[in-house]
XYZ file of C-alpha atoms in Angstrom:
272
model
C -0.108 -0.120 0.206
C 1.646 3.790 -0.807
C 2.889 5.331 1.539
C 1.980 9.243 1.776
C -0.774 9.963 0.616
C 0.033 12.929 -1.557
C 2.868 11.413 -3.473
C 0.463 8.888 -4.450
C -2.322 10.869 -5.524
C 0.639 13.289 -7.774
C 2.117 9.569 -8.832
C -1.780 8.563 -10.225
C -1.953 11.999 -11.277
C 0.788 11.030 -13.931
C -0.323 7.997 -14.486
C -3.427 8.729 -16.689
C -1.598 12.127 -17.605
C 0.679 9.397 -19.441
C -2.761 7.030 -20.975
C -4.122 9.825 -22.493
C -0.406 10.668 -24.072
C -0.416 7.274 -25.555
C -4.454 7.283 -26.509
C -3.932 9.697 -28.807
C 0.136 8.199 -29.385
C -1.732 5.366 -30.454
C -4.547 7.365 -32.822
C -1.622 8.253 -34.295
C 0.097 4.909 -34.840
C -3.265 3.853 -36.338
C -2.755 6.199 -38.918
C 1.135 6.118 -39.837
C -0.241 1.960 -40.591
C -3.091 3.359 -42.854
C -0.368 5.981 -44.446
C 1.753 2.850 -45.507
C -0.870 1.486 -46.678
C -2.558 3.221 -48.478
C -0.749 2.710 -51.057
C -0.184 -0.914 -51.355
C -4.706 -1.130 -51.426
C -4.747 2.023 -54.030
C -2.054 -0.649 -56.269
C -4.194 -3.126 -56.207
C -7.394 -1.206 -56.515
C -5.034 -0.063 -60.082
C -4.173 -3.826 -60.722
C -8.379 -4.380 -60.701
C -8.661 -2.028 -62.745
C -5.806 -2.188 -65.005
C -7.410 -6.377 -64.896
C -11.215 -5.498 -65.689
C -9.273 -3.371 -68.504
C -7.982 -5.931 -69.692
C -10.830 -7.808 -69.707
C -12.478 -5.507 -71.284
C -10.640 -4.901 -74.436
C -10.786 -8.906 -75.341
C -14.766 -9.406 -74.519
C -14.808 -6.387 -77.133
C -12.599 -8.871 -79.651
C -14.712 -11.300 -78.926
C -17.863 -8.735 -79.325
C -16.287 -7.812 -82.920
C -15.179 -10.879 -84.255
C -18.671 -12.676 -83.715
C -20.477 -8.728 -85.662
C -18.005 -9.391 -87.788
C -18.928 -13.204 -88.065
C -23.076 -12.708 -88.163
C -22.657 -9.696 -91.144
C -20.858 -12.313 -93.386
C -23.458 -14.969 -92.178
C -26.424 -12.857 -92.827
C -25.235 -11.766 -96.630
C -24.359 -15.624 -97.367
C -27.507 -16.693 -96.374
C -29.717 -13.682 -97.806
C -26.944 -14.406 -101.216
C -28.118 -18.336 -100.646
C -32.486 -17.431 -100.239
C -31.617 -14.921 -103.797
C -30.229 -17.876 -105.554
C -33.048 -20.366 -103.937
C -35.608 -17.493 -106.041
C -33.853 -17.797 -109.259
C -33.207 -21.591 -109.038
C -37.222 -21.586 -108.292
C -38.202 -19.808 -110.514
C -35.929 -20.895 -113.590
C -37.298 -24.628 -112.634
C -40.985 -23.059 -113.547
C -39.062 -22.367 -116.819
C -37.418 -25.157 -118.061
C -37.533 -26.573 -121.400
C -37.197 -30.395 -121.008
C -36.713 -33.295 -118.159
C -32.836 -33.119 -117.719
C -33.124 -29.192 -117.217
C -35.327 -29.920 -114.989
C -33.475 -31.558 -113.617
C -30.554 -29.868 -113.036
C -32.132 -26.904 -111.167
C -34.100 -30.036 -109.228
C -30.826 -30.407 -107.914
C -29.561 -27.291 -107.580
C -32.000 -26.995 -105.560
C -31.909 -28.615 -102.748
C -28.227 -28.222 -102.621
C -29.134 -24.745 -101.807
C -32.004 -26.341 -99.185
C -29.431 -28.159 -97.625
C -26.750 -24.845 -96.912
C -29.087 -22.870 -95.798
C -30.113 -25.004 -92.513
C -26.664 -24.728 -91.967
C -26.023 -20.808 -91.701
C -29.485 -20.923 -90.509
C -28.039 -22.735 -86.597
C -24.474 -21.307 -87.522
C -26.648 -17.742 -87.051
C -28.838 -18.281 -84.416
C -25.282 -20.049 -82.576
C -23.154 -17.178 -83.539
C -25.978 -14.494 -81.697
C -26.395 -16.498 -79.146
C -23.321 -15.981 -78.337
C -22.724 -12.549 -78.738
C -25.865 -11.945 -76.002
C -23.758 -13.600 -73.758
C -20.817 -11.859 -74.480
C -22.650 -8.218 -74.322
C -24.416 -9.977 -70.797
C -20.273 -9.932 -69.161
C -19.093 -6.849 -70.873
C -22.338 -5.329 -69.382
C -21.190 -6.417 -66.406
C -18.099 -5.973 -66.173
C -18.484 -2.276 -67.667
C -20.693 -1.882 -63.840
C -17.037 -3.401 -61.874
C -15.030 -1.283 -63.811
C -16.670 1.719 -63.063
C -17.230 1.144 -59.560
C -12.899 0.441 -58.983
C -12.588 3.572 -61.387
C -14.136 5.963 -58.939
C -12.886 3.611 -55.798
C -9.158 4.413 -57.179
C -10.326 7.995 -58.216
C -11.858 8.996 -54.336
C -8.703 6.677 -52.766
C -6.379 9.179 -54.832
C -8.063 12.279 -53.891
C -9.221 11.973 -50.690
C -6.876 10.020 -49.474
C -3.701 12.107 -49.125
C -6.397 14.910 -47.319
C -8.035 13.854 -45.191
C -4.770 10.945 -43.332
C -2.874 14.413 -43.669
C -6.013 16.571 -41.691
C -6.337 13.330 -39.143
C -2.282 13.532 -37.605
C -1.853 17.453 -37.389
C -4.851 17.164 -35.487
C -4.025 14.142 -33.334
C -0.451 15.711 -33.679
C -1.710 19.254 -32.495
C -3.848 17.461 -29.430
C -0.736 15.419 -28.194
C 1.507 18.690 -28.132
C -1.521 20.104 -25.550
C -1.711 16.619 -23.807
C 2.569 16.512 -23.381
C 2.598 20.075 -21.434
C 0.802 18.685 -18.255
C 3.149 15.929 -17.552
C 6.724 16.395 -15.936
C 9.267 17.300 -18.538
C 11.182 13.494 -17.259
C 8.547 11.686 -17.731
C 7.864 13.604 -20.666
C 11.334 13.199 -22.166
C 11.671 8.731 -20.527
C 8.513 8.335 -22.464
C 9.093 9.792 -25.699
C 12.970 7.527 -25.050
C 11.268 4.211 -24.661
C 8.331 5.313 -28.327
C 11.130 6.338 -30.109
C 13.203 2.986 -29.500
C 10.066 0.624 -28.775
C 7.115 -0.783 -29.854
C 3.724 -0.109 -28.357
C 2.347 0.511 -25.437
C 4.964 2.534 -23.510
C 3.447 2.462 -20.466
C 1.385 -1.552 -18.874
C 0.201 -1.679 -15.918
C 1.209 -4.939 -13.955
C -1.411 -7.615 -12.679
C 1.918 -9.520 -11.007
C 5.809 -9.621 -11.233
C 5.792 -10.566 -14.662
C 6.269 -7.721 -17.762
C 3.382 -7.783 -19.658
C 5.189 -6.485 -22.672
C 8.750 -8.606 -22.219
C 7.268 -11.073 -20.183
C 10.580 -10.743 -17.573
C 9.729 -11.039 -14.473
C 10.386 -7.799 -11.978
C 12.970 -8.468 -9.407
C 11.646 -8.363 -5.555
C 12.994 -5.095 -4.017
C 11.602 -3.125 -7.933
C 8.386 -4.845 -7.881
C 7.742 -4.309 -4.081
C 8.818 -0.241 -5.246
C 6.347 -0.368 -7.711
C 3.206 -1.012 -5.256
C 4.508 1.950 -2.933
C 2.922 4.328 -5.754
C 5.507 6.998 -5.735
C 7.316 7.352 -8.538
C 7.098 5.488 -12.319
C 9.275 3.183 -12.796
C 10.590 0.970 -15.950
C 11.062 -2.382 -16.302
C 15.103 -3.462 -15.557
C 14.352 -5.132 -19.048
C 12.174 -3.951 -22.163
C 12.747 0.103 -20.160
C 8.649 0.084 -20.350
C 6.849 2.368 -17.798
C 5.833 0.094 -15.673
C 3.161 0.690 -13.013
C 0.423 -1.225 -10.723
C -2.771 -2.810 -12.267
C -5.014 -1.452 -9.903
C -2.686 2.471 -10.325
C -3.088 2.170 -13.833
C -7.242 1.640 -13.512
C -7.403 4.155 -11.042
C -9.354 7.059 -13.106
C -11.739 4.301 -14.036
C -13.357 2.115 -11.473
C -16.021 0.234 -13.678
C -12.734 -1.376 -15.339
C -10.915 -1.858 -11.785
C -13.906 -3.403 -10.255
C -14.201 -6.372 -13.627
C -10.186 -6.794 -12.542
C -10.291 -6.992 -9.049
C -14.124 -9.414 -9.083
C -12.104 -11.479 -11.903
C -8.955 -11.364 -9.884
C -10.623 -12.992 -7.192
C -12.884 -15.671 -9.336
C -9.588 -16.852 -10.216
C -8.497 -17.342 -7.054
C -11.819 -18.436 -5.428
C -11.432 -21.280 -9.517
C -7.325 -22.031 -8.164
C -8.863 -22.835 -4.350
C -11.282 -24.966 -4.882
C -8.758 -26.993 -7.353
C -6.458 -27.333 -4.839
C -9.155 -28.719 -2.456
C -10.389 -31.474 -5.045
C -7.123 -33.226 -5.285
């Protein structure tokens, strides 16, 4: 338990100030992560857009080829139909059996050529409809991707810069209330280690580096009079109850959980 009430109150105030500063640093860290990932996200969108463009070009090539085929088959069908009409007209004017037989064979051949052309034309037109449907669907995706890319380019840098500037300003204001030596220790750690800088302990093990705190240091920390550092990772360490002193609900929940764990361990010991 703390021996000096005034020292402990000042100690708790410092913890609260450091926690508020760390919250801002966490937000700044998140913004920095977004800034680092943003080019990759934009590149992914651009790659998808490029792939969509390639697919559109391929489908347009297929559609162009199918339209040429449709036009050729339609033209051949019309030519065949015109020859068939002429042959039937010629049949009416044949003067002998030999000529009649020849024209009849010609008509049969033309009629045999007609059905395959009809089937081929139907198949081409069916495939043309399928390709147009695919193109329409792809166009929707393309427009959506293009909109995303343009919006990302237009707003991302501005929004992130604004957020970073705002948080930096809030951080500057927050840091002014922290005693200079404590702030300098905090900054020294923050610039060299990953978040967090200040960590709460529930036992003698540092939750960041997982190394045991020497008994003398641990007991000194429990006094709750000044901010201490983990001898191994150098992060600022405080007792859990002091860390949560500005959040009564969280502190009550932590203590309740601790009691449950203790009762559970006692029950296990009795069962054994």
